[in-house]
XYZ file of C-alpha atoms in Angstrom:
326
model
C 0.000 0.000 0.000
C 2.825 2.356 0.875
C 4.557 1.683 -2.469
C 1.282 2.283 -4.333
C 0.870 5.562 -2.463
C 4.373 6.652 -3.447
C 3.720 5.821 -7.108
C 0.454 7.767 -6.963
C 2.212 10.764 -5.413
C 4.945 10.641 -8.086
C 2.330 10.553 -10.868
C 0.451 13.478 -9.301
C 3.664 15.534 -8.968
C 4.716 14.716 -12.544
C 1.270 15.518 -13.999
C 0.930 18.732 -12.004
C 4.430 19.744 -13.090
C 3.615 19.123 -16.761
C 0.400 21.162 -16.533
C 2.072 24.061 -14.730
C 4.943 24.094 -17.228
C 2.583 24.164 -20.216
C 0.532 27.028 -18.776
C 3.599 29.073 -17.836
C 5.354 28.547 -21.192
C 2.324 29.522 -23.267
C 1.622 32.659 -21.231
C 5.219 33.928 -21.367
C 6.152 32.827 -24.923
C 6.298 36.391 -26.379
C 8.924 37.431 -23.825
C 10.857 34.235 -24.484
C 10.971 34.900 -28.245
C 12.256 38.461 -27.672
C 14.846 37.197 -25.178
C 16.178 34.588 -27.617
C 16.421 37.131 -30.463
C 18.601 39.326 -28.231
C 20.764 36.455 -27.001
C 21.698 35.123 -30.450
C 22.313 38.613 -31.897
C 26.044 39.338 -32.113
C 25.503 43.068 -32.666
C 24.850 45.440 -29.709
C 21.307 45.269 -28.354
C 20.978 48.849 -27.094
C 20.922 52.190 -28.872
C 23.825 53.587 -26.839
C 26.140 50.586 -27.393
C 28.064 52.102 -30.315
C 31.523 50.930 -29.228
C 31.540 47.838 -31.446
C 29.862 49.238 -34.552
C 33.241 49.045 -36.261
C 33.187 45.287 -35.652
C 29.554 44.504 -36.426
C 26.987 46.003 -38.739
C 23.733 47.737 -37.742
C 21.734 46.013 -35.009
C 18.422 44.368 -35.859
C 17.030 44.676 -32.334
C 17.930 47.547 -30.012
C 15.281 47.410 -27.303
C 12.223 45.536 -26.078
C 9.677 47.959 -27.526
C 11.460 48.173 -30.884
C 11.832 44.365 -31.023
C 8.145 43.905 -30.208
C 7.115 46.287 -32.993
C 9.462 44.671 -35.537
C 8.389 41.107 -34.771
C 4.717 42.062 -34.933
C 5.153 43.970 -38.209
C 7.265 41.318 -39.945
C 5.864 38.089 -38.526
C 2.430 38.950 -37.194
C 0.857 38.148 -33.839
C 1.714 34.455 -34.087
C 5.389 35.350 -34.428
C 5.488 35.766 -30.646
C 4.625 32.072 -30.290
C 7.231 30.861 -32.773
C 8.806 27.665 -31.458
C 6.045 27.223 -28.862
C 5.213 23.648 -29.955
C 8.739 22.289 -29.332
C 8.838 24.539 -26.243
C 5.754 22.774 -24.889
C 7.190 19.391 -25.849
C 10.287 20.426 -23.924
C 8.768 22.102 -20.893
C 6.062 19.531 -20.132
C 8.424 16.560 -19.640
C 10.974 18.953 -18.120
C 8.697 20.239 -15.365
C 7.134 16.787 -14.934
C 10.547 15.218 -14.283
C 11.729 18.196 -12.242
C 8.832 18.319 -9.792
C 8.624 14.510 -9.491
C 12.360 14.115 -8.765
C 12.435 17.121 -6.412
C 9.460 15.909 -4.362
C 10.923 12.378 -4.242
C 14.258 13.673 -2.941
C 12.500 15.742 -0.287
C 10.399 12.724 0.691
C 13.530 10.598 1.094
C 15.205 13.206 3.287
C 12.158 14.021 5.411
C 10.850 10.447 5.550
C 7.402 11.663 4.498
C 5.595 12.523 1.262
C 3.624 15.294 3.019
C 4.383 18.789 1.693
C 3.989 20.212 5.187
C 6.796 17.962 6.489
C 9.067 19.098 3.655
C 9.098 22.599 5.154
C 10.764 21.207 8.286
C 13.871 19.912 6.512
C 17.028 21.984 6.089
C 16.671 24.864 3.594
C 19.840 23.641 1.871
C 18.029 20.449 0.818
C 15.739 22.592 -1.368
C 18.757 24.023 -3.211
C 20.362 20.593 -3.668
C 17.152 18.816 -4.725
C 16.356 21.675 -7.121
C 19.773 21.324 -8.779
C 19.586 17.527 -9.072
C 16.026 17.571 -10.411
C 16.960 20.323 -12.881
C 19.821 18.221 -14.291
C 17.599 15.151 -14.665
C 14.871 17.183 -16.370
C 17.350 18.921 -18.710
C 18.868 15.676 -19.990
C 15.420 14.188 -20.564
C 14.021 17.111 -22.575
C 17.052 18.822 -24.143
C 16.463 18.132 -27.896
C 13.137 19.986 -27.692
C 14.890 22.933 -26.020
C 17.361 23.044 -28.913
C 14.583 22.971 -31.538
C 12.640 25.654 -29.638
C 15.680 27.974 -29.679
C 16.313 27.438 -33.400
C 12.695 28.066 -34.448
C 12.302 31.080 -32.147
C 15.511 32.727 -33.362
C 15.235 32.337 -37.147
C 12.856 35.222 -37.970
C 11.526 35.790 -41.523
C 11.904 34.367 -44.113
C 11.903 31.052 -42.327
C 14.876 28.786 -42.874
C 12.981 25.917 -41.265
C 9.202 25.964 -41.917
C 8.447 23.585 -39.066
C 9.957 21.475 -36.313
C 10.271 18.401 -38.542
C 12.432 20.181 -41.130
C 14.674 21.623 -38.403
C 15.060 18.191 -36.817
C 16.030 16.440 -40.064
C 18.423 19.235 -41.050
C 20.223 19.004 -37.707
C 20.467 15.217 -37.969
C 21.776 15.511 -41.545
C 24.337 18.252 -40.919
C 25.407 17.605 -37.336
C 24.268 14.085 -36.565
C 22.592 12.830 -33.403
C 25.080 14.764 -31.285
C 23.736 17.938 -32.887
C 20.505 17.520 -30.906
C 22.576 17.947 -27.739
C 24.653 20.941 -28.883
C 25.147 23.197 -25.860
C 24.154 20.515 -23.326
C 27.277 21.016 -21.189
C 26.820 24.800 -20.689
C 23.120 24.102 -20.139
C 23.905 21.693 -17.296
C 26.443 24.159 -15.898
C 23.709 26.798 -15.969
C 20.875 24.629 -14.660
C 22.682 23.547 -11.469
C 22.742 27.045 -9.922
C 19.556 28.168 -11.709
C 17.260 25.323 -10.605
C 18.879 25.295 -7.178
C 18.279 29.022 -6.732
C 14.781 28.863 -8.223
C 13.477 26.159 -5.905
C 15.715 27.004 -2.959
C 14.777 30.688 -2.862
C 11.111 29.815 -3.447
C 11.104 27.554 -0.387
C 13.055 30.178 1.569
C 10.576 32.921 0.715
C 7.724 30.546 1.616
C 9.268 29.935 5.029
C 9.740 33.662 5.592
C 6.158 34.380 4.568
C 4.776 31.678 6.847
C 6.915 32.950 9.719
C 5.637 36.482 9.050
C 2.058 35.185 9.079
C 2.685 33.394 12.377
C 3.936 36.623 13.903
C 0.596 38.161 12.962
C -1.391 35.166 14.215
C -2.607 37.115 17.229
C -5.105 38.691 14.820
C -8.284 36.588 14.700
C -9.393 34.853 11.511
C -5.901 34.642 9.996
C -4.921 31.203 8.669
C -1.114 31.167 8.888
C -0.702 27.540 7.837
C -1.646 28.039 4.190
C -0.279 30.704 1.863
C -2.686 32.674 -0.284
C -2.429 32.692 -4.094
C -0.980 36.198 -3.919
C 1.699 35.101 -1.436
C 2.609 32.055 -3.557
C 2.818 34.322 -6.630
C 5.075 36.826 -4.844
C 7.372 34.035 -3.631
C 7.550 32.711 -7.194
C 8.232 36.189 -8.602
C 11.114 36.755 -6.190
C 12.569 33.297 -6.838
C 12.424 33.768 -10.614
C 14.138 37.159 -10.494
C 16.940 35.927 -8.213
C 17.669 32.809 -10.263
C 17.603 34.503 -13.670
C 19.625 37.562 -12.644
C 22.462 35.348 -11.375
C 22.500 32.758 -14.179
C 21.701 34.821 -17.297
C 25.285 34.910 -18.728
C 25.345 31.104 -18.841
C 22.003 31.145 -20.649
C 23.505 33.449 -23.317
C 26.442 31.049 -23.762
C 24.031 28.115 -24.075
C 22.010 29.846 -26.804
C 25.187 30.611 -28.782
C 26.200 26.942 -28.731
C 22.710 25.924 -29.825
C 22.651 28.138 -32.927
C 26.289 28.055 -34.044
C 26.607 26.778 -37.594
C 22.877 27.050 -38.302
C 21.461 29.158 -41.119
C 19.696 32.468 -40.444
C 18.641 35.298 -42.722
C 21.437 37.887 -43.036
C 19.201 40.837 -42.165
C 19.031 39.481 -38.614
C 22.747 40.127 -38.251
C 25.951 38.121 -38.209
C 25.632 34.368 -37.877
C 27.403 32.282 -35.273
C 29.710 30.290 -37.524
C 30.462 26.571 -36.966
C 32.963 25.851 -34.174
C 33.112 29.499 -33.179
C 33.298 28.475 -29.518
C 35.415 25.531 -28.373
C 34.102 25.353 -24.808
C 32.330 27.426 -22.160
C 35.462 29.321 -21.131
C 36.343 30.104 -24.743
C 32.778 31.333 -25.418
C 32.835 33.678 -22.421
C 36.260 35.044 -23.378
C 35.218 35.637 -27.013
C 31.947 37.319 -26.047
C 33.742 39.589 -23.565
C 36.412 40.432 -26.148
C 34.090 41.179 -29.084
C 30.910 42.377 -27.374
C 32.062 43.563 -23.975
C 30.588 42.611 -20.611
C 27.170 43.724 -21.888
C 27.306 40.812 -24.349
C 26.825 38.328 -21.521
C 23.699 40.190 -20.432
C 21.976 40.513 -23.805
C 18.278 39.911 -23.297
C 18.506 40.326 -19.512
C 15.504 42.683 -19.352
C 13.010 40.454 -21.230
C 14.602 37.472 -19.491
C 13.924 38.837 -15.989
C 10.538 40.243 -17.042
C 9.675 36.759 -18.331
C 11.267 34.742 -15.523
C 9.368 36.506 -12.732
C 5.799 35.818 -13.957
C 6.838 32.468 -15.472
C 8.078 31.173 -12.121
C 5.062 32.619 -10.323
C 2.625 31.050 -12.802
C 4.501 27.725 -12.605
C 4.269 27.449 -8.829
C 0.660 28.687 -8.615
C -0.421 26.356 -11.441
C 1.453 23.474 -9.781
C -0.332 24.063 -6.459
C -3.745 24.196 -8.178
C -3.067 21.197 -10.448
C -1.694 19.166 -7.546
C -4.757 19.859 -5.361
C -7.113 19.107 -8.275
C -5.388 15.822 -9.099
C -5.420 14.723 -5.462
C -9.149 15.405 -5.250
C-alpha cells in the first residue's frame, strides 16, 4: 500500500508539473521569443552601445519595444509564439521530471511525502534537490529545447518551416550529437539556476509563513496556508533571483545551440560553426568582441519573463496538484 501511495504521489507531482509548465510557457512565450532574439544577436542590443559598430553592422534589435514592434510587423501576432510547440514538448516533460524528482528527494530526506513535512527539513536540501532535479529534467528534454531555440531565433523568411524540417536538417548536418549541442553549458547553468529557483522559493515561503505566524494574534488569519498572492510573490522573487544570477550562462548556451545554423542575413551576423570551443572560450570571445554587456543581452526580457513564469509555474502546480489529489 505504501509503495502504491508513493507511485500515486509521483504521478500526481509529474502531472501537475507538466500542466504548470505548459501554462507558464504559453503565457510567457512572447517574452521568451524576444529574449532569444537578443541572445543570439552578435551586434549590440541597445541604442547607446556604439563601441563595437566598427566590428559589427547595424543592429536588428535595439530594445524591447522596438523588437516587439518589428516582430509584430514582420511576422504577425503568431510570431510571438514561434517555437512554442517544441517549447511545450520540452517544458512539459521537463517540469514533470523536475517536480517529481524534487518531491521524491524531499520525501527521502524528510521520511514523508507530506508537503507540510518538507518545510521542516534543512533549507539547503531545497537548493540541492532543485539542482539535481533540474539536471535530470534537462537531460530528458534537451532536444526539444534546442529545436525551440532554433525556431524562435530564425525570424523571416523562415529557414525551417516547421519542427520536422529543423530536426532532419540538424540530424543531416550535425548528426545525433547535434541535438545535444550546448548541453554542457546548459547543465552548468541549470545547477545554480534550478537550485536558486526552488531554494529561494522555499526560503521565501518559510519567511512568509513565519511572518504570518507573527501576525497570528489577529483573529481569523490562517497562517498555515499561503494565499495565491503570497505564492505568486514568492515565485516572482525566486524567478528574479535565479535569472539575474544565471543569465550569462544562458547566453552562452544559446550561442552553442545556434552556431553553424542558417539564419537570414538581415538578422545580423551568424554564429559560424565551431566558433566556440568550450564554455570558457565562449565567455572570453563574447567579452572580447561584445564587452561585458554581451553576456547580459536579453537580460531585461529574461527577468521580465522569468518573474511571472516562475510565479505562474508554482501557482499552477499548487492548483493542479490539489485538483489531481481530489
